[in-house]
mmCIF file of C-alpha atoms in Angstrom:
data_model
loop_
_atom_site.group_PDB
_atom_site.id
_atom_site.type_symbol
_atom_site.label_atom_id
_atom_site.label_comp_id
_atom_site.label_asym_id
_atom_site.label_seq_id
_atom_site.Cartn_x
_atom_site.Cartn_y
_atom_site.Cartn_z
ATOM 1 C CA MET A 1 8.045 -17.133 -28.229
ATOM 2 C CA VAL A 2 4.582 -16.954 -26.343
ATOM 3 C CA ASP A 3 1.551 -15.289 -28.516
ATOM 4 C CA GLY A 4 4.369 -14.379 -31.196
ATOM 5 C CA VAL A 5 6.319 -12.733 -28.882
ATOM 6 C CA ALA A 6 9.588 -12.406 -28.271
ATOM 7 C CA THR A 7 8.706 -12.673 -24.051
ATOM 8 C CA ALA A 8 10.810 -13.073 -20.729
ATOM 9 C CA TRP A 9 10.390 -13.217 -17.231
ATOM 10 C CA PHE A 10 12.912 -11.387 -15.248
ATOM 11 C CA ASP A 11 12.790 -12.321 -10.449
ATOM 12 C CA ALA A 12 13.233 -8.910 -8.832
ATOM 13 C CA PRO A 13 13.287 -8.422 -5.137
ATOM 14 C CA SER A 14 11.275 -4.960 -5.503
ATOM 15 C CA LEU A 15 9.924 -2.729 -7.419
ATOM 16 C CA ILE A 16 12.519 -0.766 -7.078
ATOM 17 C CA GLU A 17 15.127 -3.370 -8.097
ATOM 18 C CA GLY A 18 13.055 -3.942 -11.198
ATOM 19 C CA ALA A 19 12.568 -0.472 -12.084
ATOM 20 C CA ALA A 20 16.408 -0.453 -12.557
ATOM 21 C CA LEU A 21 15.870 -3.203 -15.503
ATOM 22 C CA ALA A 22 13.277 -0.882 -16.896
ATOM 23 C CA GLY A 23 15.428 1.873 -16.823
ATOM 24 C CA ARG A 24 18.031 -0.211 -19.355
ATOM 25 C CA ILE A 25 15.084 -1.307 -21.536
ATOM 26 C CA VAL A 26 13.617 1.388 -22.528
ATOM 27 C CA GLU A 27 16.220 3.018 -23.773
ATOM 28 C CA LEU A 28 16.595 0.638 -26.287
ATOM 29 C CA SER A 29 13.690 0.548 -28.117
ATOM 30 C CA ALA A 30 9.956 2.646 -27.933
ATOM 31 C CA GLU A 31 8.282 0.167 -28.610
ATOM 32 C CA ILE A 32 9.572 -2.599 -25.646
ATOM 33 C CA LEU A 33 6.858 -3.488 -23.575
ATOM 34 C CA VAL A 34 7.823 -3.874 -20.170
ATOM 35 C CA ASP A 35 5.254 -5.011 -17.432
ATOM 36 C CA LEU A 36 7.265 -3.994 -13.911
ATOM 37 C CA ARG A 37 6.049 -5.694 -10.328
ATOM 38 C CA ALA A 38 6.666 -5.804 -7.289
ATOM 39 C CA THR A 39 8.295 -9.580 -7.879
ATOM 40 C CA GLY A 40 9.862 -8.742 -11.333
ATOM 41 C CA LEU A 41 9.130 -7.992 -14.250
ATOM 42 C CA GLN A 42 8.394 -9.197 -18.241
ATOM 43 C CA VAL A 43 10.148 -8.296 -20.811
ATOM 44 C CA ARG A 44 8.186 -8.574 -25.111
ATOM 45 C CA LEU A 45 9.592 -7.302 -27.593
ATOM 46 C CA ASP A 46 9.891 -5.915 -31.042
ATOM 47 C CA SER A 47 12.384 -7.447 -32.420
ATOM 48 C CA PRO A 48 14.115 -10.465 -31.168
ATOM 49 C CA GLU A 49 17.579 -7.938 -31.911
ATOM 50 C CA HIS A 50 17.004 -6.771 -28.755
ATOM 51 C CA ALA A 51 16.978 -10.139 -26.522
ATOM 52 C CA GLU A 52 21.055 -9.972 -26.015
ATOM 53 C CA ALA A 53 21.094 -6.853 -24.627
ATOM 54 C CA VAL A 54 17.803 -6.675 -22.312
ATOM 55 C CA SER A 55 19.169 -10.014 -20.988
ATOM 56 C CA ALA A 56 22.929 -8.654 -20.581
ATOM 57 C CA ALA A 57 21.291 -5.533 -18.695
ATOM 58 C CA ALA A 58 19.589 -8.037 -16.334
ATOM 59 C CA ARG A 59 22.707 -9.979 -15.169
ATOM 60 C CA ASP A 60 24.381 -6.961 -15.167
ATOM 61 C CA LEU A 61 21.477 -6.278 -12.376
ATOM 62 C CA GLU A 62 21.844 -9.694 -10.944
ATOM 63 C CA LEU A 63 18.180 -10.604 -12.303
ATOM 64 C CA ALA A 64 17.324 -14.151 -12.999
ATOM 65 C CA ALA A 65 15.592 -15.102 -15.922
ATOM 66 C CA ASN A 66 12.497 -17.350 -14.898
ATOM 67 C CA PRO A 67 10.853 -19.014 -18.134
ATOM 68 C CA ALA A 68 8.502 -21.217 -16.527
ATOM 69 C CA VAL A 69 6.228 -18.249 -15.391
ATOM 70 C CA LEU A 70 5.085 -17.406 -18.935
ATOM 71 C CA GLN A 71 2.390 -17.664 -20.228
ATOM 72 C CA ARG A 72 -0.880 -15.845 -21.989
ATOM 73 C CA LEU A 73 -4.469 -16.348 -21.708
ATOM 74 C CA SER A 74 -6.685 -14.620 -24.487
ATOM 75 C CA VAL A 75 -10.351 -15.385 -25.501
ATOM 76 C CA VAL A 76 -11.647 -16.763 -28.114
ATOM 77 C CA LEU A 77 -15.556 -16.516 -29.838
ATOM 78 C CA GLU A 78 -17.027 -19.403 -32.158
ATOM 79 C CA SER A 79 -19.024 -17.726 -34.484
ATOM 80 C CA ALA A 80 -21.753 -17.751 -37.245
ATOM 81 C CA ASN A 81 -20.921 -14.117 -38.199
ATOM 82 C CA PRO A 82 -17.111 -12.920 -37.473
ATOM 83 C CA PRO A 83 -17.384 -9.424 -38.700
ATOM 84 C CA VAL A 84 -20.519 -8.971 -37.312
ATOM 85 C CA VAL A 85 -19.427 -10.329 -33.761
ATOM 86 C CA ARG A 86 -16.305 -8.726 -34.530
ATOM 87 C CA GLY A 87 -17.742 -4.819 -34.718
ATOM 88 C CA PHE A 88 -19.385 -5.477 -31.481
ATOM 89 C CA TRP A 89 -16.618 -6.165 -29.572
ATOM 90 C CA GLN A 90 -14.559 -2.795 -31.117
ATOM 91 C CA ARG A 91 -17.170 -1.147 -29.830
ATOM 92 C CA VAL A 92 -17.135 -2.157 -26.602
ATOM 93 C CA LEU A 93 -13.036 -3.320 -25.699
ATOM 94 C CA ASP A 94 -12.363 -0.703 -28.080
ATOM 95 C CA TYR A 95 -9.605 -2.873 -29.549
ATOM 96 C CA ALA A 96 -7.584 -2.947 -32.691
ATOM 97 C CA PRO A 97 -8.334 -5.490 -35.235
ATOM 98 C CA GLY A 98 -5.947 -7.970 -35.490
ATOM 99 C CA GLU A 99 -3.449 -9.309 -37.619
ATOM 100 C CA ASP A 100 -5.579 -12.444 -37.082
ATOM 101 C CA GLY A 101 -9.075 -11.946 -37.837
ATOM 102 C CA GLY A 102 -10.039 -10.975 -34.081
ATOM 103 C CA LEU A 103 -9.335 -8.082 -31.738
ATOM 104 C CA ALA A 104 -6.025 -6.384 -30.268
ATOM 105 C CA ASP A 105 -5.553 -4.023 -26.973
ATOM 106 C CA PRO A 106 -3.872 -1.598 -27.984
ATOM 107 C CA LEU A 107 -1.914 -0.869 -24.568
ATOM 108 C CA ARG A 108 -1.022 -5.075 -25.022
ATOM 109 C CA ARG A 109 -2.426 -5.253 -21.711
ATOM 110 C CA ASP A 110 -5.847 -7.235 -21.737
ATOM 111 C CA PRO A 111 -6.316 -10.001 -23.484
ATOM 112 C CA ALA A 112 -7.063 -10.453 -26.904
ATOM 113 C CA VAL A 113 -10.609 -11.523 -28.353
ATOM 114 C CA ARG A 114 -10.267 -14.550 -31.395
ATOM 115 C CA ILE A 115 -13.241 -15.042 -32.928
ATOM 116 C CA ARG A 116 -13.190 -18.186 -35.177
ATOM 117 C CA GLN A 117 -16.277 -19.578 -37.800
ATOM 118 C CA SER A 118 -18.785 -21.900 -36.910
ATOM 119 C CA THR A 119 -22.008 -23.663 -37.458
ATOM 120 C CA GLU A 120 -22.961 -25.319 -34.619
ATOM 121 C CA PRO A 121 -25.951 -24.107 -33.166
ATOM 122 C CA ARG A 122 -26.088 -23.247 -29.447
ATOM 123 C CA PRO A 123 -29.102 -21.043 -28.759
ATOM 124 C CA LEU A 124 -29.125 -20.845 -24.811
ATOM 125 C CA ARG A 125 -27.328 -18.860 -22.303
ATOM 126 C CA ASN A 126 -23.120 -18.951 -22.079
ATOM 127 C CA ARG A 127 -21.743 -20.435 -18.677
ATOM 128 C CA ILE A 128 -18.403 -17.771 -19.536
ATOM 129 C CA HIS A 129 -19.129 -14.179 -20.081
ATOM 130 C CA LEU A 130 -16.913 -10.974 -19.759
ATOM 131 C CA ASP A 131 -17.040 -7.770 -16.812
ATOM 132 C CA VAL A 132 -15.652 -4.808 -19.039
ATOM 133 C CA VAL A 133 -15.138 -1.284 -17.105
ATOM 134 C CA ARG A 134 -14.263 1.908 -19.108
ATOM 135 C CA PRO A 135 -14.272 5.084 -17.793
ATOM 136 C CA ALA A 136 -18.640 6.327 -17.734
ATOM 137 C CA ALA A 137 -17.357 8.847 -20.525
ATOM 138 C CA ALA A 138 -15.901 5.418 -22.869
ATOM 139 C CA VAL A 139 -19.291 3.346 -22.267
ATOM 140 C CA GLU A 140 -21.546 5.569 -23.109
ATOM 141 C CA GLN A 141 -19.485 6.473 -25.996
ATOM 142 C CA ALA A 142 -19.623 3.097 -26.953
ATOM 143 C CA SER A 143 -23.133 2.832 -28.237
ATOM 144 C CA LEU A 144 -24.406 -0.838 -27.247
ATOM 145 C CA GLY A 145 -28.282 0.383 -26.638
ATOM 146 C CA GLU A 146 -30.259 -0.568 -23.544
ATOM 147 C CA ALA A 147 -28.489 -2.368 -21.415
ATOM 148 C CA SER A 148 -30.634 -5.215 -19.318
ATOM 149 C CA GLY A 149 -29.798 -7.409 -15.945
ATOM 150 C CA PRO A 150 -30.162 -6.952 -12.339
ATOM 151 C CA TYR A 151 -27.450 -4.057 -12.196
ATOM 152 C CA GLY A 152 -28.751 -2.471 -15.616
ATOM 153 C CA VAL A 153 -24.901 -2.810 -17.967
ATOM 154 C CA CYS A 154 -25.160 -6.296 -19.271
ATOM 155 C CA HIS A 155 -25.334 -6.479 -23.101
ATOM 156 C CA THR A 156 -24.785 -9.184 -25.538
ATOM 157 C CA ASP A 157 -23.569 -9.323 -29.164
ATOM 158 C CA PRO A 158 -25.866 -10.113 -31.898
ATOM 159 C CA ASP A 159 -24.570 -14.721 -30.833
ATOM 160 C CA GLY A 160 -25.883 -14.077 -27.613
ATOM 161 C CA ASN A 161 -22.234 -13.714 -26.165
ATOM 162 C CA GLU A 162 -22.827 -11.940 -22.803
ATOM 163 C CA VAL A 163 -20.635 -8.991 -21.699
ATOM 164 C CA ASP A 164 -21.089 -6.431 -18.842
ATOM 165 C CA LEU A 165 -20.562 -3.749 -19.786
ATOM 166 C CA VAL A 166 -19.722 -0.676 -16.320
ATOM 167 C CA PRO A 167 -18.749 2.151 -16.163
ATOM 168 C CA GLY A 168 -16.306 3.812 -13.855
ATOM 169 C CA ASP A 169 -16.410 6.383 -11.644
ATOM 170 C CA VAL A 170 -13.064 8.949 -10.127
ATOM 171 C CA LEU A 171 -11.103 7.539 -7.856
ATOM 172 C CA GLY A 172 -12.939 9.773 -5.038
ATOM 173 C CA GLU A 173 -13.756 13.168 -4.485
ATOM 174 C CA LYS A 174 -9.695 14.707 -3.679
ATOM 175 C CA ILE A 175 -8.084 17.234 -6.605
ATOM 176 C CA GLY A 176 -4.930 15.238 -5.860
ATOM 177 C CA THR A 177 -5.983 11.878 -7.477
ATOM 178 C CA ALA A 178 -7.859 13.242 -10.191
ATOM 179 C CA ASP A 179 -5.540 11.761 -12.706
ATOM 180 C CA TRP A 180 -6.879 8.555 -11.343
ATOM 181 C CA GLN A 181 -10.163 5.904 -12.501
ATOM 182 C CA ALA A 182 -11.639 3.560 -10.342
ATOM 183 C CA VAL A 183 -12.343 0.965 -13.087
ATOM 184 C CA PHE A 184 -12.411 -2.336 -10.512
ATOM 185 C CA SER A 185 -9.047 -1.454 -10.057
ATOM 186 C CA ALA A 186 -7.688 2.254 -10.000
ATOM 187 C CA MET A 187 -5.447 3.637 -13.067
ATOM 188 C CA ALA A 188 -3.681 6.163 -14.074
ATOM 189 C CA CYS A 189 -2.706 6.171 -17.514
ATOM 190 C CA TYR A 190 0.605 9.162 -18.378
ATOM 191 C CA ARG A 191 1.739 9.838 -21.692
ATOM 192 C CA ILE A 192 5.161 11.295 -21.800
ATOM 193 C CA THR A 193 7.297 12.634 -24.887
ATOM 194 C CA SER A 194 10.760 10.764 -23.633
ATOM 195 C CA PRO A 195 12.151 7.090 -22.804
ATOM 196 C CA THR A 196 13.773 9.434 -20.046
ATOM 197 C CA GLN A 197 10.693 10.646 -18.802
ATOM 198 C CA GLN A 198 9.359 7.024 -19.156
ATOM 199 C CA ARG A 199 12.641 6.171 -16.642
ATOM 200 C CA ASP A 200 12.085 8.817 -14.879
ATOM 201 C CA LEU A 201 8.180 7.896 -13.862
ATOM 202 C CA ALA A 202 8.908 4.059 -13.045
ATOM 203 C CA ALA A 203 11.710 4.601 -10.844
ATOM 204 C CA ALA A 204 9.347 7.432 -8.819
ATOM 205 C CA ALA A 205 7.018 5.562 -8.596
ATOM 206 C CA ALA A 206 8.552 2.083 -7.435
ATOM 207 C CA ALA A 207 9.893 4.214 -4.931
ATOM 208 C CA LEU A 208 6.660 5.344 -3.883
ATOM 209 C CA ALA A 209 5.274 2.002 -3.692
ATOM 210 C CA ASP A 210 8.469 0.124 -2.464
ATOM 211 C CA GLU A 211 8.195 2.984 0.902
ATOM 212 C CA THR A 212 4.390 1.673 1.897
ATOM 213 C CA GLY A 213 4.974 -1.859 0.551
ATOM 214 C CA PHE A 214 2.300 -1.815 -2.259
ATOM 215 C CA PRO A 215 2.775 -4.090 -4.662
ATOM 216 C CA LEU A 216 2.231 -1.709 -7.526
ATOM 217 C CA LEU A 217 1.524 -2.384 -12.132
ATOM 218 C CA VAL A 218 3.782 0.302 -13.747
ATOM 219 C CA ASP A 219 3.461 -0.851 -17.690
ATOM 220 C CA LEU A 220 5.816 0.990 -19.891
ATOM 221 C CA ARG A 221 4.232 1.389 -23.513
ATOM 222 C CA PRO A 222 5.301 3.047 -26.335
ATOM 223 C CA GLY A 223 4.940 6.998 -24.851
ATOM 224 C CA LEU A 224 2.991 5.842 -21.710
ATOM 225 C CA VAL A 225 3.173 5.086 -18.348
ATOM 226 C CA ILE A 226 -0.213 2.845 -17.192
ATOM 227 C CA ILE A 227 0.050 3.055 -12.952
ATOM 228 C CA ASP A 228 -2.543 0.538 -12.091
ATOM 229 C CA SER A 229 -2.924 -0.951 -8.333
ATOM 230 C CA GLY A 230 -4.748 -4.412 -9.737
ATOM 231 C CA LYS A 231 -8.136 -5.407 -9.332
ATOM 232 C CA ASP A 232 -9.975 -3.560 -6.006
ATOM 233 C CA GLN A 233 -5.954 -3.581 -4.508
ATOM 234 C CA TRP A 234 -7.187 0.055 -4.040
ATOM 235 C CA GLU A 235 -9.999 -1.031 -1.049
ATOM 236 C CA ASP A 236 -8.629 -1.402 2.790
ATOM 237 C CA ASP A 237 -9.682 -4.625 3.046
ATOM 238 C CA ALA A 238 -8.452 -6.296 -0.471
ATOM 239 C CA HIS A 239 -4.074 -6.386 0.728
ATOM 240 C CA GLY A 240 -3.854 -6.245 4.279
ATOM 241 C CA LEU A 241 -1.976 -3.158 4.440
ATOM 242 C CA GLU A 242 -2.044 0.241 7.284
ATOM 243 C CA LEU A 243 -2.707 2.147 3.589
ATOM 244 C CA ASP A 244 -5.147 4.276 2.113
ATOM 245 C CA PHE A 245 -4.882 3.740 -1.652
ATOM 246 C CA THR A 246 -5.613 7.289 -2.155
ATOM 247 C CA ASP A 247 -2.404 8.837 -0.451
ATOM 248 C CA LEU A 248 -0.129 6.664 -2.611
ATOM 249 C CA ALA A 249 -2.348 7.593 -5.395
ATOM 250 C CA GLY A 250 -2.038 11.394 -4.577
ATOM 251 C CA ASN A 251 1.549 11.109 -4.114
ATOM 252 C CA LEU A 252 2.116 8.847 -7.876
ATOM 253 C CA GLN A 253 0.018 12.686 -9.426
ATOM 254 C CA THR A 254 1.538 14.419 -8.065
ATOM 255 C CA ALA A 255 5.428 12.572 -9.132
ATOM 256 C CA ALA A 256 4.253 12.459 -12.247
ATOM 257 C CA ARG A 257 3.079 16.289 -13.317
ATOM 258 C CA GLU A 258 6.059 17.018 -12.216
ATOM 259 C CA LEU A 259 7.699 15.483 -14.119
ATOM 260 C CA GLY A 260 4.936 16.632 -16.995
ATOM 261 C CA ALA A 261 3.828 13.486 -17.722
ATOM 262 C CA THR A 262 -0.505 14.020 -19.138
ATOM 263 C CA ALA A 263 -3.052 11.942 -17.537
ATOM 264 C CA ASP A 264 -5.319 10.884 -20.246
ATOM 265 C CA PRO A 265 -8.336 9.162 -18.444
ATOM 266 C CA GLY A 266 -10.264 8.208 -21.361
ATOM 267 C CA LEU A 267 -7.327 5.173 -21.411
ATOM 268 C CA PRO A 268 -8.223 3.315 -18.938
ATOM 269 C CA ARG A 269 -9.729 -0.934 -18.781
ATOM 270 C CA PHE A 270 -10.366 -3.645 -16.861
ATOM 271 C CA ALA A 271 -11.093 -6.747 -17.593
ATOM 272 C CA GLN A 272 -12.383 -10.130 -16.464
ATOM 273 C CA LEU A 273 -13.439 -13.356 -17.138
ATOM 274 C CA PHE A 274 -16.763 -14.497 -15.079
ATOM 275 C CA LEU A 275 -17.534 -18.355 -15.325
ATOM 276 C CA ASP A 276 -20.698 -19.792 -13.874
ATOM 277 C CA ALA A 277 -20.455 -23.351 -13.047
ATOM 278 C CA SER A 278 -22.353 -25.986 -10.433
ATOM 279 C CA ASP A 279 -19.578 -26.898 -8.618
ATOM 280 C CA VAL A 280 -17.577 -23.238 -7.599
ATOM 281 C CA ALA A 281 -14.840 -24.972 -6.078
ATOM 282 C CA ALA A 282 -14.006 -28.212 -8.472
ATOM 283 C CA VAL A 283 -14.180 -25.641 -11.606
ATOM 284 C CA ARG A 284 -12.116 -23.350 -9.814
ATOM 285 C CA ALA A 285 -9.254 -25.799 -7.554
ATOM 286 C CA PHE A 286 -9.239 -26.676 -11.754
ATOM 287 C CA TRP A 287 -8.000 -23.184 -13.076
ATOM 288 C CA VAL A 288 -6.447 -21.889 -10.132
ATOM 289 C CA ALA A 289 -4.251 -25.352 -10.819
ATOM 290 C CA VAL A 290 -3.825 -24.975 -14.254
ATOM 291 C CA LEU A 291 -3.220 -21.053 -14.455
ATOM 292 C CA GLY A 292 -1.246 -21.453 -11.511
ATOM 293 C CA TYR A 293 -3.384 -18.240 -9.974
ATOM 294 C CA THR A 294 -3.551 -17.139 -6.091
ATOM 295 C CA HIS A 295 -7.238 -17.021 -4.967
ATOM 296 C CA ASP A 296 -8.621 -13.745 -3.729
ATOM 297 C CA ARG A 297 -7.321 -13.505 0.552
ATOM 298 C CA ARG A 298 -11.151 -11.849 1.035
ATOM 299 C CA ALA A 299 -13.377 -14.821 2.267
ATOM 300 C CA GLY A 300 -16.603 -15.138 0.321
ATOM 301 C CA VAL A 301 -15.008 -13.684 -2.961
ATOM 302 C CA SER A 302 -14.786 -16.257 -5.897
ATOM 303 C CA ASP A 303 -11.893 -14.788 -7.645
ATOM 304 C CA ILE A 304 -8.927 -15.780 -8.846
ATOM 305 C CA HIS A 305 -6.172 -13.838 -9.866
ATOM 306 C CA ASP A 306 -2.203 -14.695 -11.463
ATOM 307 C CA PRO A 307 0.277 -13.680 -8.790
ATOM 308 C CA ARG A 308 1.670 -11.538 -11.312
ATOM 309 C CA ARG A 309 -1.090 -9.955 -12.232
ATOM 310 C CA LEU A 310 -0.218 -10.545 -16.656
ATOM 311 C CA ASN A 311 -3.148 -12.250 -17.003
ATOM 312 C CA PRO A 312 -6.909 -11.960 -16.636
ATOM 313 C CA VAL A 313 -8.179 -12.149 -13.261
ATOM 314 C CA LEU A 314 -11.354 -14.974 -13.134
ATOM 315 C CA VAL A 315 -14.544 -14.646 -11.051
ATOM 316 C CA PHE A 316 -16.724 -17.729 -10.328
ATOM 317 C CA GLN A 317 -20.025 -17.904 -9.621
ATOM 318 C CA GLU A 318 -22.619 -20.760 -8.894
ATOM 319 C CA LEU A 319 -25.046 -22.108 -11.570
ATOM 320 C CA ASP A 320 -28.492 -23.424 -10.886
ATOM 321 C CA ALA A 321 -27.654 -27.694 -10.931
ATOM 322 C CA SER A 322 -31.187 -27.749 -12.758
ATOM 323 C CA GLU A 323 -29.745 -26.008 -15.433
ATOM 324 C CA ILE A 324 -29.172 -28.954 -16.892
ATOM 325 C CA GLU A 325 -29.477 -28.140 -21.110
ATOM 326 C CA ARG A 326 -27.733 -25.776 -20.354
ATOM 327 C CA ARG A 327 -24.477 -27.368 -18.965
ATOM 328 C CA ARG A 328 -24.083 -29.747 -21.066
ATOM 329 C CA GLN A 329 -24.157 -27.278 -24.340
ATOM 330 C CA ARG A 330 -20.795 -26.161 -24.848
ATOM 331 C CA ASN A 331 -19.839 -22.864 -24.745
ATOM 332 C CA ARG A 332 -19.636 -19.871 -27.787
ATOM 333 C CA ILE A 333 -16.527 -19.274 -25.435
ATOM 334 C CA HIS A 334 -13.685 -20.124 -24.630
ATOM 335 C CA PHE A 335 -9.386 -19.613 -23.898
ATOM 336 C CA GLU A 336 -6.369 -20.543 -25.554
ATOM 337 C CA LEU A 337 -3.339 -20.369 -23.075
ATOM 338 C CA ALA A 338 -0.262 -19.393 -24.556
ATOM 339 C CA VAL A 339 2.996 -20.818 -22.869
ATOM 340 C CA PRO A 340 7.031 -21.361 -24.289
ATOM 341 C CA SER A 341 7.006 -24.451 -25.902
ATOM 342 C CA ASP A 342 9.330 -26.074 -23.833
ATOM 343 C CA LEU A 343 6.550 -26.141 -20.906
ATOM 344 C CA ALA A 344 3.963 -27.266 -23.182
ATOM 345 C CA GLN A 345 4.304 -30.371 -21.789
ATOM 346 C CA THR A 346 4.657 -29.630 -18.198
ATOM 347 C CA ARG A 347 1.684 -27.401 -19.112
ATOM 348 C CA LEU A 348 -0.421 -30.515 -20.240
ATOM 349 C CA ALA A 349 0.838 -33.059 -17.523
ATOM 350 C CA THR A 350 -0.588 -30.423 -15.350
ATOM 351 C CA THR A 351 -4.299 -30.055 -16.854
ATOM 352 C CA ILE A 352 -4.725 -33.786 -17.170
ATOM 353 C CA ALA A 353 -3.717 -34.119 -13.293
ATOM 354 C CA ALA A 354 -5.903 -31.905 -12.218
ATOM 355 C CA GLY A 355 -9.815 -32.831 -14.150
ATOM 356 C CA GLY A 356 -8.908 -31.754 -17.059
ATOM 357 C CA ARG A 357 -10.199 -34.107 -20.270
ATOM 358 C CA LEU A 358 -8.302 -34.264 -23.881
ATOM 359 C CA LEU A 359 -10.738 -33.706 -26.300
ATOM 360 C CA ASP A 360 -8.192 -33.509 -29.478
ATOM 361 C CA GLU A 361 -4.974 -32.612 -30.190
ATOM 362 C CA SER A 362 -2.669 -31.344 -33.134
ATOM 363 C CA GLU A 363 0.526 -30.541 -34.018
ATOM 364 C CA ASN A 364 1.895 -27.625 -31.438
ATOM 365 C CA ARG A 365 -1.972 -27.369 -30.027
ATOM 366 C CA TRP A 366 -4.212 -29.686 -27.178
ATOM 367 C CA HIS A 367 -7.689 -28.781 -26.656
ATOM 368 C CA LEU A 368 -9.363 -29.531 -23.755
ATOM 369 C CA ALA A 369 -11.692 -29.359 -20.743
ATOM 370 C CA ASP A 370 -12.037 -28.821 -17.233
ATOM 371 C CA PRO A 371 -14.878 -30.942 -15.091
ATOM 372 C CA GLU A 372 -17.477 -28.773 -16.094
ATOM 373 C CA GLY A 373 -16.848 -29.076 -19.698
ATOM 374 C CA ASN A 374 -15.296 -25.074 -19.601
ATOM 375 C CA GLU A 375 -13.111 -25.925 -22.480
ATOM 376 C CA LEU A 376 -9.251 -24.385 -22.580
ATOM 377 C CA VAL A 377 -6.335 -24.295 -25.784
ATOM 378 C CA ILE A 378 -2.986 -24.686 -24.373
ATOM 379 C CA VAL A 379 -0.816 -23.738 -27.742
ATOM 380 C CA THR A 380 2.853 -23.182 -28.282
ATOM 381 C CA GLY A 381 5.259 -20.998 -30.774
ATOM 382 C CA ALA A 382 3.984 -17.855 -33.119
#
């Protein structure tokens, strides 16, 4: 159980072999969530009753489970007025109300936003903010008012928490990539009408990506197939391949249309988490260790990412060391990391070994801080 959902990861040597398992899974239930990656696939069940059948299908294809990699990172906002703050972020993200009073991505890809009551005064700017990229029409429809900041995209909620809400764009001028949006990632979301269509599109996408060696992300959702490059990976210098991604995107679009899938250009969304730090190297090293993340391969880029690209990218920028009061103030935003119960103590030990401080603990819950006071809560169970 990860964040209340029965979850498994199965290692696979290629997208094609992972897609073979995904195809069997979607025939069990249209509500099962599958995140297909070049190294395997994550499966989140609508009902634990399907767990045995999924595991049997994986064994039949000789794909082994690897529970050590399972985790789910979410964002927590502390607010004196949760309903007002919730309304702001619902417009920003186009999320649905969550069962816990927070907000959840209807596509169940981007991090959940949890909102907790707090009366602690924290008047200065956070050291954490979010970047959200959505199609330009969706950004306009959010109606957040006049933006600020050096790029003219920064908005603040009623508590002063910041988001850079960035309008995306089409992926180039080619008719052959008209289904695609550039939202930091290159992404196309296809509506499908049957499990067979979903299975066949996932298999076609896997075959096309494996042919080029590109580590494509293919997410299967009820009535949807989401095809994604990963952040910046569509750019030539990001992946080290001799590949023009728009050529692959065009082939993927052709395959999707031939199978009768219909693009929904309003759905793409990318969200990442931004941390200001006076010692970027030390803080980044902490989060790499705690989350098992990987550095971006490009020089001068501060991003770290989930090697399976199942959790949000973290980006770091330098904070002026003279801003002493801002550095001392507790953020109004912190992160929550859900892990399987039997892995919690290992993750806790890793966090402390990386320089984390244990602030508080209760049953199935450990509250920690990184070397500059950014907070993380490790949770287990439902």
